[in-house]
CSV table of C-alpha atoms and ligand atoms in Angstrom, one decimal:
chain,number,residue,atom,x,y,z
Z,1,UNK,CA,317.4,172.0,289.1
Z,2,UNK,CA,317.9,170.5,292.8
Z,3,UNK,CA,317.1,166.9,292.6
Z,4,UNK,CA,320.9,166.0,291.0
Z,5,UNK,CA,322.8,168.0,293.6
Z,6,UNK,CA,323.5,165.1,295.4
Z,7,UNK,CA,325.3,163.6,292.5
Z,8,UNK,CA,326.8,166.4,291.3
Z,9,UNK,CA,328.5,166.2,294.9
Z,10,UNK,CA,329.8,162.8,294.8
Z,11,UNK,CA,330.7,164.2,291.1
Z,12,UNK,CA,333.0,166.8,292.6
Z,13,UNK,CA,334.9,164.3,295.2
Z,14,UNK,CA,335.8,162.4,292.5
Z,15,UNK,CA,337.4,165.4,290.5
Z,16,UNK,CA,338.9,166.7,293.9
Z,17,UNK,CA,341.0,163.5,293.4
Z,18,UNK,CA,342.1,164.1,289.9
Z,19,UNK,CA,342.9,167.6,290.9
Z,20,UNK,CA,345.0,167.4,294.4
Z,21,UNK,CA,348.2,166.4,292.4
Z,22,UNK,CA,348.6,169.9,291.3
Z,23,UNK,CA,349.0,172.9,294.4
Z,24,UNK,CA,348.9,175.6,291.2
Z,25,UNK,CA,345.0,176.8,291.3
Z,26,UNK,CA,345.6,178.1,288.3
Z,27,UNK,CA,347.7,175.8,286.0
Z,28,UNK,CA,346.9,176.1,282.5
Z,29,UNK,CA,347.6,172.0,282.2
Z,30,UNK,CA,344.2,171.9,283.9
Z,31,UNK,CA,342.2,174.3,281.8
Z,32,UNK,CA,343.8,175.0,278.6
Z,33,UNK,CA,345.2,178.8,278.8
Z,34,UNK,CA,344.3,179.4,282.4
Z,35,UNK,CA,341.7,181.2,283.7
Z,36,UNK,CA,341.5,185.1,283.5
Z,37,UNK,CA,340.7,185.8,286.6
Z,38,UNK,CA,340.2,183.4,290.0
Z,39,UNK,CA,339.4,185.1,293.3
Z,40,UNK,CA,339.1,182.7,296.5
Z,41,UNK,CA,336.7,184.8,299.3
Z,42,UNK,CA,336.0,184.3,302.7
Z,43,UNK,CA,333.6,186.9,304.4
Z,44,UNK,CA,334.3,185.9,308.1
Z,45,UNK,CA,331.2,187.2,309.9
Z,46,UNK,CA,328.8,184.9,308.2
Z,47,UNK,CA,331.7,181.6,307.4
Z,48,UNK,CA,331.2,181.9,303.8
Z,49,UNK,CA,334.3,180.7,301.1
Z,50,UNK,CA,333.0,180.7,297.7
Z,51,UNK,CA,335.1,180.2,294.7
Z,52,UNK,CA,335.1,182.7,291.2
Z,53,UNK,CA,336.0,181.8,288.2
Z,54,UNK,CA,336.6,184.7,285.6
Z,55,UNK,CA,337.7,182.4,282.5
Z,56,UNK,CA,337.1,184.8,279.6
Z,57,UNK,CA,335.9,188.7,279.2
Z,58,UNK,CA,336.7,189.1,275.6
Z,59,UNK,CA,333.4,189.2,273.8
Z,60,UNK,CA,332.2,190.9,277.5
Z,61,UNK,CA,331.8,190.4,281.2
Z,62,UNK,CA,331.4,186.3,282.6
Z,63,UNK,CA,328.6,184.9,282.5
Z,64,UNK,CA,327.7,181.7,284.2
Z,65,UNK,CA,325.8,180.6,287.2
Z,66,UNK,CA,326.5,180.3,290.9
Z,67,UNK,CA,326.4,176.7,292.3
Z,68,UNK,CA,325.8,176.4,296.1
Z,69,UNK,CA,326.5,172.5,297.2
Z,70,UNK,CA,328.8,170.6,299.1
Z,71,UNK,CA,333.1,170.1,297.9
Z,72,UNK,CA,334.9,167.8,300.1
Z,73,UNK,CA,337.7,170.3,300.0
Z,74,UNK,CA,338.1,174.2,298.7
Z,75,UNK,CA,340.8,172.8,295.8
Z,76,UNK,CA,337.6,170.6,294.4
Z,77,UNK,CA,335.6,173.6,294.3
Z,78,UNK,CA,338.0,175.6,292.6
Z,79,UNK,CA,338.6,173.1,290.0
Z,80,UNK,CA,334.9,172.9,289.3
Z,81,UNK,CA,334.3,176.5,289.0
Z,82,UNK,CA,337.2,176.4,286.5
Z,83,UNK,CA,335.9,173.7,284.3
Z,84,UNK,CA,332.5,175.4,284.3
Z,85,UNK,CA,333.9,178.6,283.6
Z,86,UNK,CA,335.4,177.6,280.5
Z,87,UNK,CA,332.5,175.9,279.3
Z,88,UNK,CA,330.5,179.0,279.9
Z,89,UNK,CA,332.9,180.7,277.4
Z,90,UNK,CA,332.7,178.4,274.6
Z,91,UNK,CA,328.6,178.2,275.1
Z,92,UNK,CA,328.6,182.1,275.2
Z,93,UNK,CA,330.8,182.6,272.4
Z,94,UNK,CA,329.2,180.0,269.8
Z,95,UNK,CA,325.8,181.2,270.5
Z,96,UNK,CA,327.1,184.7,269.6
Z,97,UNK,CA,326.1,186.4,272.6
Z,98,UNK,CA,328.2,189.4,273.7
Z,99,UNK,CA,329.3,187.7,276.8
Z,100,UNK,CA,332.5,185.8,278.1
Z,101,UNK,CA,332.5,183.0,280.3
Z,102,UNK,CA,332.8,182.6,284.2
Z,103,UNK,CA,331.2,180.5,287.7
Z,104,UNK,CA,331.2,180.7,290.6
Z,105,UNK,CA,330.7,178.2,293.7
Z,106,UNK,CA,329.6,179.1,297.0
Z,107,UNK,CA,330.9,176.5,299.9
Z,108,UNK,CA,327.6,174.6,301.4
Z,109,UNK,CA,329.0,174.4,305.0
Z,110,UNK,CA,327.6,173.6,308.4
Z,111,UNK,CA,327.6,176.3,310.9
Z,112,UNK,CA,327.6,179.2,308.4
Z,113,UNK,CA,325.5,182.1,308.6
Z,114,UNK,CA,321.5,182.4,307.4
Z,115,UNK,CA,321.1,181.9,303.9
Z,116,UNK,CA,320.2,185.6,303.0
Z,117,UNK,CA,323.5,186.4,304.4
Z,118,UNK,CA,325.5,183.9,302.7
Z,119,UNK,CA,324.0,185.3,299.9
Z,120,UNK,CA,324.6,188.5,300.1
Z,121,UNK,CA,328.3,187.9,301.1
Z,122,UNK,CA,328.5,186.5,297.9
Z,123,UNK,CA,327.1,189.6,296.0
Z,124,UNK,CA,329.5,191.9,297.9
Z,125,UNK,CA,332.1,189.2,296.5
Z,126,UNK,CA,330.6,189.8,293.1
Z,127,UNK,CA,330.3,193.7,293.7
Z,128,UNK,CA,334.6,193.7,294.1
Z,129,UNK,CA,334.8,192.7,290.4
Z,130,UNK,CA,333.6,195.7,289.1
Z,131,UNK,CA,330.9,193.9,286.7
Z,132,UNK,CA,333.5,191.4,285.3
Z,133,UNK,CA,331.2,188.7,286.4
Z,134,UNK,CA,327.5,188.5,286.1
Z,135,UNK,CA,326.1,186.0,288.1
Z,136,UNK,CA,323.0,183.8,287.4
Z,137,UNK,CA,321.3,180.4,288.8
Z,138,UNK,CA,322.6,177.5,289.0
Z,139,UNK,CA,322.5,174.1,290.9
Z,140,UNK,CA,321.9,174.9,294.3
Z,141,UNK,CA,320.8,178.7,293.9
Z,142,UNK,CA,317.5,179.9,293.2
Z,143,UNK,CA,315.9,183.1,291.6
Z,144,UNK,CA,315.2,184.5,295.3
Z,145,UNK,CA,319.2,183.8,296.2
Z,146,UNK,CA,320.1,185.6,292.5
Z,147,UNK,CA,317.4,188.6,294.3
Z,148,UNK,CA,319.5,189.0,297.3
Z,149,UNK,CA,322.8,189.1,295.4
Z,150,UNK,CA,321.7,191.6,293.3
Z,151,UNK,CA,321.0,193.6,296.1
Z,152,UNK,CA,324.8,194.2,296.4
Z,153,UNK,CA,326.4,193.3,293.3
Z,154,UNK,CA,326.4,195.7,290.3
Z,155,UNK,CA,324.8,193.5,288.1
Z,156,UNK,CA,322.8,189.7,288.1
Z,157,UNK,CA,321.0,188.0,284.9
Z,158,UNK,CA,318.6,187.0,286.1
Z,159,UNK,CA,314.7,188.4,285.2
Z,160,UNK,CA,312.7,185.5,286.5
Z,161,UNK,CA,312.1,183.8,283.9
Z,162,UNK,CA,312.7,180.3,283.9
Z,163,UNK,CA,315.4,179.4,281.1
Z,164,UNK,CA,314.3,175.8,280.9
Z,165,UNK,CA,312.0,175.8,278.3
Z,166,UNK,CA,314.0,178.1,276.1
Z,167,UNK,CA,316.8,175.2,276.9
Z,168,UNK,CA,314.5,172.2,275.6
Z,169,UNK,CA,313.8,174.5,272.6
Z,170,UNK,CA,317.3,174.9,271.8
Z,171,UNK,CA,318.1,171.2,271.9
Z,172,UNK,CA,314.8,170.3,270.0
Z,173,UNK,CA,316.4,172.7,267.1
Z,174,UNK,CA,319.4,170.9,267.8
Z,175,UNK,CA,318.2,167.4,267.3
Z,176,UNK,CA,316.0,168.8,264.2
Z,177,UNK,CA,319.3,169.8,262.6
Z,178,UNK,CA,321.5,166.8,263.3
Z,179,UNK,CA,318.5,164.4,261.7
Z,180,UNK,CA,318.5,166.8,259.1
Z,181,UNK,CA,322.4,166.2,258.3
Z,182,UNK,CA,321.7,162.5,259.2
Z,183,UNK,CA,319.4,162.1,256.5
Z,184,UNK,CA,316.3,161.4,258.4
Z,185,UNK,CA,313.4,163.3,256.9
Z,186,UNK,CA,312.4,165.5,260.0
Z,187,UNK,CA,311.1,164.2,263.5
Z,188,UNK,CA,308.2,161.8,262.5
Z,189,UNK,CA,308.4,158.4,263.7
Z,190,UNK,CA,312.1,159.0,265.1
Z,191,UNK,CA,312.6,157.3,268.6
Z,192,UNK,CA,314.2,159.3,271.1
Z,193,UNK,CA,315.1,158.2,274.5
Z,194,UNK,CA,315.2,161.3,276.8
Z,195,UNK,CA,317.2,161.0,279.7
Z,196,UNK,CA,315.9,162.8,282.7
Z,197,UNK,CA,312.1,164.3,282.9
Z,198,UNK,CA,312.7,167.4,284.7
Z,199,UNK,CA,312.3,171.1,283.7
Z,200,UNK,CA,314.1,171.1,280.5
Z,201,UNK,CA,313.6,167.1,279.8
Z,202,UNK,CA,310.1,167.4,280.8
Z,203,UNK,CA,309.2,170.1,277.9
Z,204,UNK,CA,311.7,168.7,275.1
Z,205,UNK,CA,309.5,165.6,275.5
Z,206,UNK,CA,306.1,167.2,274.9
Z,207,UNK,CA,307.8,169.3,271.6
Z,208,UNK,CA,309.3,165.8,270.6
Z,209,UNK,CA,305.9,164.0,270.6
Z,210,UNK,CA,303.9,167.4,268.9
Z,211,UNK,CA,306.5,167.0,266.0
Z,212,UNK,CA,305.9,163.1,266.0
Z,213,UNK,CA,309.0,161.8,267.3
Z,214,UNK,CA,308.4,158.4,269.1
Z,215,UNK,CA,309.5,159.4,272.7
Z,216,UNK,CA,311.0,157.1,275.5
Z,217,UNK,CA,311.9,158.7,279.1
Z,218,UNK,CA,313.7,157.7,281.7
Z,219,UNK,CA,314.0,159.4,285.5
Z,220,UNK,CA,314.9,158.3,288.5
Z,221,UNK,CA,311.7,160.0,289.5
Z,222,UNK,CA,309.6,157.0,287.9
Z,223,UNK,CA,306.6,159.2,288.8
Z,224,UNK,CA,308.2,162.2,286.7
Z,225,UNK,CA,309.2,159.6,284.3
Z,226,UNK,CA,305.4,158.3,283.8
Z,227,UNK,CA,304.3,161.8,283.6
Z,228,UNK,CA,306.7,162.8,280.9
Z,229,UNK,CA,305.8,159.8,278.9
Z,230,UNK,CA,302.0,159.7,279.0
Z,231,UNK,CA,302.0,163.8,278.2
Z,232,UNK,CA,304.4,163.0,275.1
Z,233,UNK,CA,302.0,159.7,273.8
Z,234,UNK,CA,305.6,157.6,275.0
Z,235,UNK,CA,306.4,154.8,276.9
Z,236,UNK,CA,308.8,154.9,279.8
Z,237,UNK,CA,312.3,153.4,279.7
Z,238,UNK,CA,314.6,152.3,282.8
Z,239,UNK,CA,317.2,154.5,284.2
Z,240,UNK,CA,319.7,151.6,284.1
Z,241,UNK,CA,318.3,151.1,280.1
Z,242,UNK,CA,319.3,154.6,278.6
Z,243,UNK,CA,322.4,154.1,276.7
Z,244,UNK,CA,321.2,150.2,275.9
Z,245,UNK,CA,318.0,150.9,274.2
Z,246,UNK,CA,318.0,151.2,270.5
Z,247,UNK,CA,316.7,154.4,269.6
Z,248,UNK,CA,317.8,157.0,266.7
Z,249,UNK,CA,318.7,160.0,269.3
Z,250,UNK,CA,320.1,159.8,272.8
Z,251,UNK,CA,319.0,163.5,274.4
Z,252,UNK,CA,320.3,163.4,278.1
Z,253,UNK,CA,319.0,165.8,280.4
Z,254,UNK,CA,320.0,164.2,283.7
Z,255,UNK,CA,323.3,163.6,284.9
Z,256,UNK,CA,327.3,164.3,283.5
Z,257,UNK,CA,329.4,161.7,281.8
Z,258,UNK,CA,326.7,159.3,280.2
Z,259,UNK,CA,329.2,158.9,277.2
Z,260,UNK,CA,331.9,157.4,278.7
Z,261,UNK,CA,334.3,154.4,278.3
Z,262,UNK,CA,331.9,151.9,279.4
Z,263,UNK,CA,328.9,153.0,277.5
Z,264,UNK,CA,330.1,154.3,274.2
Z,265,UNK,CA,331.3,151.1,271.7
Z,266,UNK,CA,327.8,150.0,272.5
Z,267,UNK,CA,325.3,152.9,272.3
Z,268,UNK,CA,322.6,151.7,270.0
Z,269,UNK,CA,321.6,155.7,267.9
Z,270,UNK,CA,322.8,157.6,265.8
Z,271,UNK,CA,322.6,161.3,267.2
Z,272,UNK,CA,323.7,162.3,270.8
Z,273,UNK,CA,322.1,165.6,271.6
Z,274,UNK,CA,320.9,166.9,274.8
Z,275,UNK,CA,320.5,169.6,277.4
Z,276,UNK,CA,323.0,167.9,280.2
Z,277,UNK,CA,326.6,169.4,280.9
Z,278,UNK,CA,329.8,167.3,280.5
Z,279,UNK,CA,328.4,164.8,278.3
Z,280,UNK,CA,331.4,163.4,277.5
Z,281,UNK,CA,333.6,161.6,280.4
Z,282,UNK,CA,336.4,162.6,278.1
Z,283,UNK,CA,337.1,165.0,275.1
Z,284,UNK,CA,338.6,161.6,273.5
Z,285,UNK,CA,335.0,160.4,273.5
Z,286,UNK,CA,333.9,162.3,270.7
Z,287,UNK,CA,336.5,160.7,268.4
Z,288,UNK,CA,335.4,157.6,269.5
Z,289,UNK,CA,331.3,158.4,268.8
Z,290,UNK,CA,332.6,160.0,264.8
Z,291,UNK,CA,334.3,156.4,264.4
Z,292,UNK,CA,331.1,154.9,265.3
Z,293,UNK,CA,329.5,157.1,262.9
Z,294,UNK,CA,327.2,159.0,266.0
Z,295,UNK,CA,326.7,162.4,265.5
Z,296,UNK,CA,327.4,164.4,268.7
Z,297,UNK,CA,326.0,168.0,269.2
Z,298,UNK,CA,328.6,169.1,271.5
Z,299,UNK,CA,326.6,170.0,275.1
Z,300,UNK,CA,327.6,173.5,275.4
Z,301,UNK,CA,326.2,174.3,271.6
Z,302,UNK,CA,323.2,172.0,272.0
Z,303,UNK,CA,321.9,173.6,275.4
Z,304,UNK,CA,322.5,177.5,274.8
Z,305,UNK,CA,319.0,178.3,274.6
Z,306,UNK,CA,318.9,179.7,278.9
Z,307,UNK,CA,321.9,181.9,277.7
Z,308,UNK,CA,320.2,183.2,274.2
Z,309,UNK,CA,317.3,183.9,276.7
Z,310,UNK,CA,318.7,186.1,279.3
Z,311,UNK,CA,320.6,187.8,276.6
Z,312,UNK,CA,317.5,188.6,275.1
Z,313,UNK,CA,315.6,189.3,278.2
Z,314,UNK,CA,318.5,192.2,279.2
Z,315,UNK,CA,318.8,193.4,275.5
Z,316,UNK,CA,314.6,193.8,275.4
Z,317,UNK,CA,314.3,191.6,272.6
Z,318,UNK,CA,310.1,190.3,272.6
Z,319,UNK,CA,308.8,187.1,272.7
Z,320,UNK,CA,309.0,186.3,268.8
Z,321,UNK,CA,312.8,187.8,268.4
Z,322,UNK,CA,314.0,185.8,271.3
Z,323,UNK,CA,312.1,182.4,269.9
Z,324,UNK,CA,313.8,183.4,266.5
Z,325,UNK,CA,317.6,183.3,268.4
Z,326,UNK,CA,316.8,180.1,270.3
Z,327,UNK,CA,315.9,178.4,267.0
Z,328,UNK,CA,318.9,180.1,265.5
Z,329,UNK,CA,321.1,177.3,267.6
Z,330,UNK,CA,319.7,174.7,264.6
Z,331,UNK,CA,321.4,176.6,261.5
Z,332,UNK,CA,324.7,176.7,264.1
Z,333,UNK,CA,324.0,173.2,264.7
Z,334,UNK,CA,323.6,172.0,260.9
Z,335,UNK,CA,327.0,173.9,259.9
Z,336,UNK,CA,329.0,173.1,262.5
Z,337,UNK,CA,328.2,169.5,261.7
Z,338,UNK,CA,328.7,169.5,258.0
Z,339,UNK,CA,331.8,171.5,258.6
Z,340,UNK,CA,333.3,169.0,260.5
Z,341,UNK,CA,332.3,166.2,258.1
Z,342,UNK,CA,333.9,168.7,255.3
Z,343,UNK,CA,337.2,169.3,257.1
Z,344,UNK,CA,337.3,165.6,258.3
Z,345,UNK,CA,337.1,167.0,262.4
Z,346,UNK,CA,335.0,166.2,264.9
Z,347,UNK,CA,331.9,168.2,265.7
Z,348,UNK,CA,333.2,169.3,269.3
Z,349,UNK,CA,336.6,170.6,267.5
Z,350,UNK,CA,334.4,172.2,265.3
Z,351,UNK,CA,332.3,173.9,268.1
Z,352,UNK,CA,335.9,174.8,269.7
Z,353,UNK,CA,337.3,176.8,266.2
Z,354,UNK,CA,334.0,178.6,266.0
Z,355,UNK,CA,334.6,180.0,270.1
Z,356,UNK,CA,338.2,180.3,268.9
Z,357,UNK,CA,337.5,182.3,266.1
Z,358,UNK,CA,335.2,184.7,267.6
Z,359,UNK,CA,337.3,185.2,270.5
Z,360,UNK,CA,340.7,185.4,268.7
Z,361,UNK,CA,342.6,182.6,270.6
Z,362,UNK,CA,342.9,179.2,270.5
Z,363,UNK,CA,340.0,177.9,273.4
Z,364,UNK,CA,339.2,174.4,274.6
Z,365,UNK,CA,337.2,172.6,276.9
Z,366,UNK,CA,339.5,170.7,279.8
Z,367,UNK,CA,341.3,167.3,278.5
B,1,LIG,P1,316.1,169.2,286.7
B,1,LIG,O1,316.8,169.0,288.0
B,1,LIG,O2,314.9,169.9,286.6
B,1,LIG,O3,315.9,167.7,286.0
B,1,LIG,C1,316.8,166.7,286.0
B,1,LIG,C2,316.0,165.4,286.0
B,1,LIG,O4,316.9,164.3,285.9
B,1,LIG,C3,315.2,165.2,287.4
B,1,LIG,O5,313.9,164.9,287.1
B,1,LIG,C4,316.0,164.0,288.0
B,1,LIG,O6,315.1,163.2,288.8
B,1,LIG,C5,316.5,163.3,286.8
B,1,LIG,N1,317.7,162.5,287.0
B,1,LIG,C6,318.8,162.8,287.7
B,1,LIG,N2,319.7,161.8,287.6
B,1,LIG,C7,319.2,161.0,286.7
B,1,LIG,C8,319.7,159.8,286.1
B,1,LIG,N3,320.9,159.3,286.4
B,1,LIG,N4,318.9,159.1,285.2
B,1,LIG,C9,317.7,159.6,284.9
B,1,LIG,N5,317.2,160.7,285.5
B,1,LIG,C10,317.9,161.4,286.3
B,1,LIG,O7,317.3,169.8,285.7
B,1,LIG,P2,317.0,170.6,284.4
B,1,LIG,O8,316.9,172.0,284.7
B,1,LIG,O9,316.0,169.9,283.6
B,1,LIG,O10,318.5,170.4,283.7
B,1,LIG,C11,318.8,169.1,283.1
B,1,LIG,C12,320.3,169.2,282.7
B,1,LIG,O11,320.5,170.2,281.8
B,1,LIG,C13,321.2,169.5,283.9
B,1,LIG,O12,322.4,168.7,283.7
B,1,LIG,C14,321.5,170.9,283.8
B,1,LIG,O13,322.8,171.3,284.3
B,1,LIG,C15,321.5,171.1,282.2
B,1,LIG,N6,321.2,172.4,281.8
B,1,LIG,C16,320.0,173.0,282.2
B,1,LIG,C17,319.6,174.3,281.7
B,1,LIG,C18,318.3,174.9,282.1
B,1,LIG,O14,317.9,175.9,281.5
B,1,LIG,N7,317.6,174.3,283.0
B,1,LIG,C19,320.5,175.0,280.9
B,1,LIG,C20,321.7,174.4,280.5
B,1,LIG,C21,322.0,173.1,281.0
């Protein structure tokens, strides 16, 4: 999950921005209801700050990755391990895993200590929270870094296993379902552009084309790209080209924000379903997508599969049972869908009642 760290940084200068008008870390105006629990650390010896977010322990302790990359400024990073934070919750609680929602961010900075000792400065950060946080990989951090913070903190979920390809299975049962309420009569012959060929893009290619969906990929990798495409039988479609070409479902697995002001009056499907975080620019953006008569599979639904996964892996759950969860993200999928057509809602408010209801208060993602 490395190559898009470097965006992801510009990402978070841009949000530092939005976020330096406020000097209350904490203000529920940001994040709807405030986070539970926000610690700022700084272990001296080795020059590590790191940010972490405890949003929601409700349905149990935070789970949610640790990001280690670049923040032009300490307020940036604790805005973005907010915002994560509550998406963790709402992915945790409407795949119906007994686990609330946290991040964390660790402060890529010159002259700090050796990596192993950033890391495990980190887990003793961790280790102060008693288990209200369980930490796990994210951009940045790897299965070896989740290793060494284990070796301090109570508790980390990782198992080395990869999530991705439970992730691409999750969306692929996502996308099934949406068709399915769409009317299409499964996969064959649909044309799906898939935005970004890398560990989960990569895979939901391949079980795209073995279900006969007509696949298009795009990368900035055009090697990765051409790879992707010939394994699934597809063709391969420019990076500038994704939310232009006509296809019946737009899955990205790249980069944040590819709905967004610009792009949405004119993108040419009728589904919206992928793997990628922060989909929408805006929550006003999924409004605009129902006008256009798009079905959207809100992000944080759609890309649950990693979290089903470790859930299983930790509960002991085999191979078939934890396949059977993954694939349970469809039924959620179809009924969150047809509820919101029922009640007249969109599919993301939809998502948001479901969290709500299972964690018995109103929760929802940032404006
Ligand atoms: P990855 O880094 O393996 O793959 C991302 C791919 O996208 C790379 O091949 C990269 O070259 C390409 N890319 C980056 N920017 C692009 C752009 N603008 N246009 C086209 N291609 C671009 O990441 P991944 O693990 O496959 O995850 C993909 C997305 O899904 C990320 O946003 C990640 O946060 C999210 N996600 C992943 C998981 C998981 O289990 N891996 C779980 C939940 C969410």
């Amino acid at each position: 999950m490395g190559q898009d760290t470097g965006n992801r940084a510009q990402d978070t200068g841009n949000r530092a921005q939005d976020t330096d008008r406020s000097d209350d870390l904490n203000d529920d105006q940001t994040i709807p209801g405030g986070t539970e629990q926000l610690v700022l650390c700084r272990d001296r010896a080795t020059g590590t700050r790191a940010v972490i977010a405890v949003d929601d322990t409700t349905l149990g302790p935070a789970l949610g990755g640790v990001r280690y990359v670049r923040y032009p400024a300490e307020a940036a990073a604790v805005a973005e391990a907010r915002r994560l934070a509550r998406g963790m919750t709402l992915k945790n609680a409407c795949a119906d895993i007994p686990y609330g929602g946290g991040k964390s961010v660790i402060l890529l900075e010159d002259g700090q200590g050796p990596r192993e000792q950033v890391m495990e400065a980190f887990g003793r950060f961790v280790d102060r929270l008693g288990g209200a946080y369980v930490p796990g990989v994210d951009m940045g951090t790897d299965v070896e870094d989740l290793a060494v913070i284990g070796k301090v903190a109570p508790d980390v979920s990782c198992d080395h296993v990869d999530p991705s390809p439970y992730t691409a299975l999750g969306v692929l049962a996502s996308i099934e379902a949406a068709a399915r309420v769409a009317g299409f009569d499964g996969l064959r012959g649909l044309r799906v552009v898939v935005q970004g060929a890398g560990h989960v893009g990569g895979t939901l290619a391949r079980l795209l084309a073995e279900r006969s969906a007509d696949v298009l990929v795009a990368d900035v990798s055009t090697d990765r790209a051409a790879e992707a495409a010939a394994a699934a039988g597809g063709a391969v479609v420019p990076v500038d080209e994704v939310t232009t070409t006509p296809c019946d479902v737009l899955a990205p697995c790249a980069a944040a924000r590819v709905v967004n002001d610009a792009t949405v009056d004119g993108l040419p499907c009728r589904i919206v379903a992928g793997a990628a975080n922060d989909v929408l620019a805006h929550r006003q953006l999924d409004g605009r997508l129902a006008e256009r008569g798009i079905l959207y599979v809100p992000d944080f639904v759609a890309n649950a599969g990693g979290v089903v996964q470790i859930h299983a892996g930790r509960a002991g759950w085999d191979e078939a049972g934890t396949e059977a969860a993954v694939l349970r993200i469809g039924e959620r999928v179809e009924a969150m869908l047809r509820r919101a057509s029922a009640e007249g809602c969109t599919p993301l408010e939809v998502a948001e009642r479901v969290a709500s209801e299972r964690i018995g208060r109103t929760v929802r993602i940032p404006a």
